Every structure is written in structure tokens, then in C-alpha cells.
Short mmCIF file of C-alpha atoms and ligand atoms in Angstrom, two decimals:
data_model
loop_
_atom_site.label_atom_id
_atom_site.label_comp_id
_atom_site.label_asym_id
_atom_site.label_seq_id
_atom_site.Cartn_x
_atom_site.Cartn_y
_atom_site.Cartn_z
CA UNK A 203 10.12 -4.18 11.32
CA UNK A 204 13.00 -5.86 11.15
CA UNK A 205 14.75 -7.11 8.10
CA UNK A 206 16.67 -10.55 7.94
CA UNK A 207 19.32 -11.11 4.48
CA UNK A 208 18.87 -14.91 4.25
CA UNK A 209 19.56 -17.33 1.51
CA UNK A 210 17.31 -20.39 1.64
CA UNK A 211 19.06 -23.84 3.60
CA UNK A 212 21.68 -21.66 5.23
CA UNK A 213 22.83 -20.30 8.84
CA UNK A 214 20.49 -17.40 8.16
CA UNK A 215 17.24 -20.06 8.15
CA UNK A 216 17.40 -20.31 11.85
CA UNK A 217 16.84 -17.00 11.91
CA UNK A 218 13.57 -17.07 10.56
CA UNK A 219 12.79 -19.65 13.54
CA UNK A 220 14.04 -17.45 15.74
CA UNK A 221 12.23 -14.30 14.69
CA UNK A 222 9.30 -16.85 14.48
CA UNK A 223 9.55 -17.80 17.86
CA UNK A 224 9.37 -13.57 19.26
CA UNK A 225 7.01 -13.04 17.22
CA UNK A 226 8.90 -10.51 15.96
CA UNK A 227 7.81 -8.35 12.89
CA UNK A 228 10.58 -9.08 10.07
CA UNK A 229 10.51 -9.15 6.86
CA UNK A 230 12.79 -11.45 4.37
CA UNK A 231 14.96 -10.25 1.95
CA UNK A 232 16.49 -12.82 -0.05
CA UNK A 233 20.08 -12.71 -1.44
CA UNK A 234 22.30 -14.49 -3.05
CA UNK A 235 26.04 -16.23 -1.28
CA UNK A 236 29.00 -17.71 -2.83
CA UNK A 237 28.20 -21.31 -2.27
CA UNK A 238 31.00 -24.32 -1.46
CA UNK A 239 29.93 -25.65 -4.89
CA UNK A 240 31.29 -22.70 -6.96
CA UNK A 241 27.58 -21.64 -7.40
CA UNK A 242 25.71 -18.12 -6.28
CA UNK A 243 27.42 -14.31 -6.19
CA UNK A 244 28.30 -11.94 -4.15
CA UNK A 245 25.40 -9.69 -3.36
CA UNK A 246 25.16 -5.86 -3.87
CA UNK A 247 22.13 -5.76 -1.56
CA UNK A 248 23.78 -7.82 1.41
CA UNK A 249 25.40 -5.08 4.07
CA UNK A 250 26.95 -7.58 5.32
CA UNK A 251 30.39 -6.76 5.23
CA UNK A 252 31.75 -9.87 3.60
CA UNK A 253 28.83 -11.05 1.83
CA UNK A 254 27.61 -13.96 4.02
CA UNK A 255 24.30 -14.54 5.88
CA UNK A 256 23.03 -13.64 8.22
CA UNK A 257 22.48 -10.31 9.03
CA UNK A 258 19.47 -8.31 9.84
CA UNK A 259 19.00 -4.61 9.59
CA UNK A 260 16.70 -2.67 12.32
CA UNK A 261 15.65 0.60 11.55
CA UNK A 262 20.15 2.23 11.12
CA UNK A 263 21.42 -0.81 12.98
CA UNK A 264 23.14 -3.35 10.47
CA UNK A 265 23.85 -7.01 13.24
CA UNK A 266 25.64 -9.58 11.66
CA UNK A 267 27.47 -12.60 13.18
CA UNK A 268 24.83 -15.10 14.44
CA UNK A 269 25.54 -15.05 18.27
CA UNK A 270 25.30 -10.73 18.01
CA UNK A 271 21.78 -11.33 15.93
CA UNK A 272 20.54 -13.85 18.60
CA UNK A 273 21.62 -11.22 21.52
CA UNK A 274 20.24 -8.65 19.76
CA UNK A 275 17.02 -9.98 18.70
CA UNK A 276 16.13 -11.46 22.39
CA UNK A 277 17.26 -8.67 23.86
CA UNK A 278 14.74 -6.64 21.70
CA UNK A 279 11.85 -8.81 21.87
CA UNK A 280 12.12 -10.01 25.78
CA UNK A 281 8.35 -10.98 26.03
CA UNK A 282 8.87 -14.90 24.59
CA UNK A 283 11.15 -15.24 27.19
CA UNK A 284 13.91 -17.20 24.89
CA UNK A 285 16.72 -14.89 25.89
CA UNK A 286 17.78 -14.20 29.49
CA UNK A 287 17.43 -10.64 30.01
CA UNK A 288 19.85 -8.22 31.99
CA UNK A 289 19.17 -9.13 35.86
CA UNK A 290 18.13 -12.88 34.93
CA UNK A 291 20.56 -15.55 36.71
CA UNK A 292 20.43 -17.36 33.96
CA UNK A 293 22.08 -14.33 31.62
CA UNK A 294 25.90 -15.21 32.34
CA UNK A 295 24.90 -18.65 30.98
CA UNK A 296 23.06 -17.76 27.69
CA UNK A 297 26.08 -14.89 27.01
CA UNK A 298 28.89 -17.73 27.60
CA UNK A 299 26.94 -20.75 25.31
CA UNK A 300 26.46 -17.87 22.44
CA UNK A 301 30.22 -16.96 22.42
CA UNK A 302 30.90 -20.74 23.05
CA UNK A 303 28.52 -21.81 20.12
CA UNK A 304 30.86 -18.91 17.78
CA UNK A 305 34.06 -19.22 19.26
CA UNK A 306 34.22 -22.55 20.26
CA UNK A 307 31.64 -25.09 18.75
CA UNK A 308 31.88 -23.48 15.21
CA UNK A 309 35.86 -23.29 14.47
CA UNK A 310 36.06 -27.12 16.23
CA UNK A 311 34.13 -29.23 13.57
CA UNK A 312 35.39 -26.87 10.74
CA UNK A 313 39.00 -28.30 12.17
CA UNK A 314 37.60 -31.54 12.05
CA UNK A 315 35.74 -31.45 8.68
CA UNK A 316 39.12 -29.84 7.79
CA UNK A 317 40.93 -32.84 9.21
CA UNK A 318 43.29 -30.43 10.74
CA UNK A 319 44.74 -30.30 14.46
CA UNK A 320 43.81 -28.22 17.16
CA UNK A 321 47.11 -26.51 18.42
CA UNK A 322 46.48 -26.35 22.26
CA UNK A 323 47.99 -23.47 23.27
CA UNK A 324 47.59 -21.78 20.68
CA UNK A 325 43.67 -21.97 18.86
CA UNK A 326 41.25 -20.53 21.47
CA UNK A 327 38.86 -23.68 20.28
CA UNK A 328 39.25 -27.13 21.38
CA UNK A 329 38.29 -30.92 19.42
CA UNK A 330 35.22 -31.73 18.94
CA UNK A 331 35.29 -34.86 21.32
CA UNK A 332 35.45 -32.17 23.96
CA UNK A 333 32.85 -29.70 23.09
CA UNK A 334 30.45 -33.06 22.95
CA UNK A 335 31.51 -34.04 26.58
CA UNK A 336 30.41 -30.78 27.91
CA UNK A 337 27.31 -30.90 25.89
CA UNK A 338 26.25 -34.44 26.39
CA UNK A 339 27.07 -34.05 30.55
CA UNK A 340 24.99 -30.52 30.21
CA UNK A 341 22.46 -32.22 28.27
CA UNK A 342 22.83 -35.46 30.31
CA UNK A 343 21.23 -33.04 33.28
CA UNK A 344 18.26 -30.79 31.34
CA UNK A 345 16.32 -31.15 28.39
CA UNK A 346 17.54 -27.60 27.18
CA UNK A 347 20.81 -25.90 26.94
CA UNK A 348 20.28 -23.43 29.48
CA UNK A 349 18.24 -25.84 31.72
CA UNK A 350 14.75 -26.59 31.88
CA UNK A 351 13.94 -23.75 29.58
CA UNK A 352 14.80 -23.42 25.92
CA UNK A 353 15.98 -20.63 24.75
CA UNK A 354 17.74 -19.04 21.28
CA UNK A 355 20.44 -21.04 22.28
CA UNK A 356 19.16 -23.86 22.03
CA UNK A 357 17.97 -22.70 18.05
CA UNK A 358 21.80 -22.44 17.08
CA UNK A 359 23.24 -25.47 18.48
CA UNK A 360 19.67 -27.86 18.08
CA UNK A 361 19.63 -26.83 14.00
CA UNK A 362 23.06 -27.45 13.86
CA UNK A 363 23.35 -30.38 15.53
CA UNK A 364 20.14 -31.54 13.16
CA UNK A 365 22.10 -30.81 9.99
CA UNK A 366 25.00 -32.89 11.04
CA UNK A 367 24.14 -35.55 13.33
CA UNK A 368 24.89 -38.83 11.51
CA UNK A 369 27.91 -37.73 9.74
CA UNK A 370 31.18 -38.71 11.13
CA UNK A 371 31.85 -35.71 12.44
CA UNK A 372 28.74 -36.25 14.61
CA UNK A 373 27.65 -39.61 15.73
CA UNK A 374 24.21 -39.98 16.59
CA UNK A 375 23.16 -40.45 20.48
CA UNK A 376 20.02 -41.07 22.23
CA UNK A 377 20.46 -38.23 24.06
CA UNK A 378 21.34 -35.98 21.11
CA UNK A 379 18.20 -37.33 19.15
CA UNK A 380 16.11 -36.83 21.78
CA UNK A 381 17.38 -33.07 22.26
CA UNK A 382 17.30 -32.19 18.41
CA UNK A 383 13.71 -33.65 18.71
CA UNK A 384 12.34 -31.05 20.91
CA UNK A 385 13.84 -27.79 19.00
CA UNK A 386 12.90 -28.80 15.84
CA UNK A 387 9.55 -29.99 17.32
CA UNK A 388 8.41 -26.41 17.72
CA UNK A 389 5.73 -25.34 15.78
CA UNK A 390 8.06 -22.00 14.82
CA UNK A 391 10.14 -24.13 13.64
CA UNK A 392 7.53 -25.58 11.42
CA UNK A 393 6.62 -21.58 10.02
CA UNK A 394 10.07 -21.49 9.83
CA UNK A 395 10.70 -24.09 7.54
CA UNK A 396 8.32 -23.38 5.49
CA UNK A 397 8.98 -19.81 4.46
CA UNK A 398 12.61 -20.43 4.50
CA UNK A 399 12.69 -21.80 1.12
CA UNK A 400 9.65 -19.27 0.06
N1 GSH B 502 30.31 -16.26 11.21
C1 GSH B 502 29.40 -16.47 10.61
C2 GSH B 502 28.93 -17.40 9.61
C3 GSH B 502 28.46 -16.68 8.08
C4 GSH B 502 28.48 -17.40 7.55
O1 GSH B 502 29.50 -18.21 6.92
N2 GSH B 502 26.96 -17.86 6.27
C5 GSH B 502 27.25 -18.74 4.92
C6 GSH B 502 25.83 -19.53 4.76
S1 GSH B 502 25.98 -20.83 5.78
C7 GSH B 502 27.74 -17.32 3.76
O2 GSH B 502 27.37 -16.51 3.55
N3 GSH B 502 28.60 -18.17 3.26
C8 GSH B 502 29.12 -16.91 2.20
C9 GSH B 502 29.93 -17.29 1.92
O3 GSH B 502 31.21 -17.34 2.57
O4 GSH B 502 30.64 -16.20 1.05
C10 GSH B 502 27.87 -16.28 11.49
O5 GSH B 502 27.92 -17.30 12.23
O6 GSH B 502 26.61 -16.01 11.08
#
């Protein structure tokens, strides 16, 4: 049984989506987190070292960081076929996009949000324009980030775009809108939404 440490409408929400896709046995442990508006508090029941979500517990293993959790879960529950396993031709692309999500995409948008320059040659990430060039080029060839097939990388990337699309930081385009629609129209997403705030 996997325990997902979760706070409603946060980065942990998409792991309900992932666990639903995987058909994995799981339970949700709601914890409070410190929110941007000053509400919320550190929760002593949360095993995350910084009091953030998501985190999962699987027996004695505690896993945190969204990309690591996605990889851990898709490796543990390969039958759903949404995380290319070792030996699969798409494994390299899968690892690349999970790491790119955490190491380039998230910092790129935080830089943009803070209106801060991305120092070329120093920062390990790039500006959102460069990220979107790659994303658009990728999605103009295929419906999903790894190609023809939906994967857990789409859960991270698609739900993030859903959240920010239409904001000055992520202008709407037909390509992005149809990508997000493909991701969030999945039945597992609807089930996850129902459980998110329950
Ligand atoms: N790098 C982490 C980020 C996790 C994160 O910042 N989560 C937010 C919720 S969306 C949080 O828990 N914030 C509370 C805090 O920063 O203390 C991941 O991708 O899992």
C-alpha cells in the first residue's frame, strides 16, 4: 500500500491522477502545508524533510520530489504501460523529460514569475521561451511528450500547463490547448479530481 502525503489543489494532486492511472493500491494522508498567502502550517505528520508535498511512503521507503515519485511509481507498477521501463526504447526520453521538468521547466517559470533574468552560462535552466520552443516542436510532431503514447511525463507537464495556461507566463495556443485537453480528459483525471479535495 502506497501512502500519498497530499494537500488539496497542490503539486500532490497530480499524483492522485498518476496512482489512479496505475491502478495502484494507495491511501491519501492529508497534511497541511505552508501556502503562498500565509495560510497553512508545517505538519508534523508529513515525512517530507521540508514539509512539502508530494511525498509517498512505500513500506520503509520515503520518496519525495515529483520526478522521483513519478519514476518510482511507474517502475513499481509497470503494467499500466505509462512509464517506459529499462530496456524500452523510450526510457531515455522518459528520464530526460522527468529530469527536464524538475531541473529546467520549473525553474524557468519561477524565474519568469519573479521577473528575474536567467543568467546564461550560470543557470542550469533556460528562459521559458526556449522551453516552449522545445515543447512546441515536440508536440507538433506527436500527441504526447514521448510520442504516440501517453506517459507519466504528460501528467507532470500537462497538468502544469493546465494550471498556468492563459496567464501572461503561458500564452494559450491551439497546440497547447489540445495537448492539455488530451491529458485532462482521461477518466483517471476525473477520478483524481473527485478525490483531491474529498
Ligand atoms: N520540487 C518539489 C516541489 C514541491 C512543492 O514545493 N510543493 C508545494 C505545494 S504545490 C509545497 O508543498 N509548498 C509548501 C512549502 O513550500 O512549504 C516537487 O516537485 O515535488
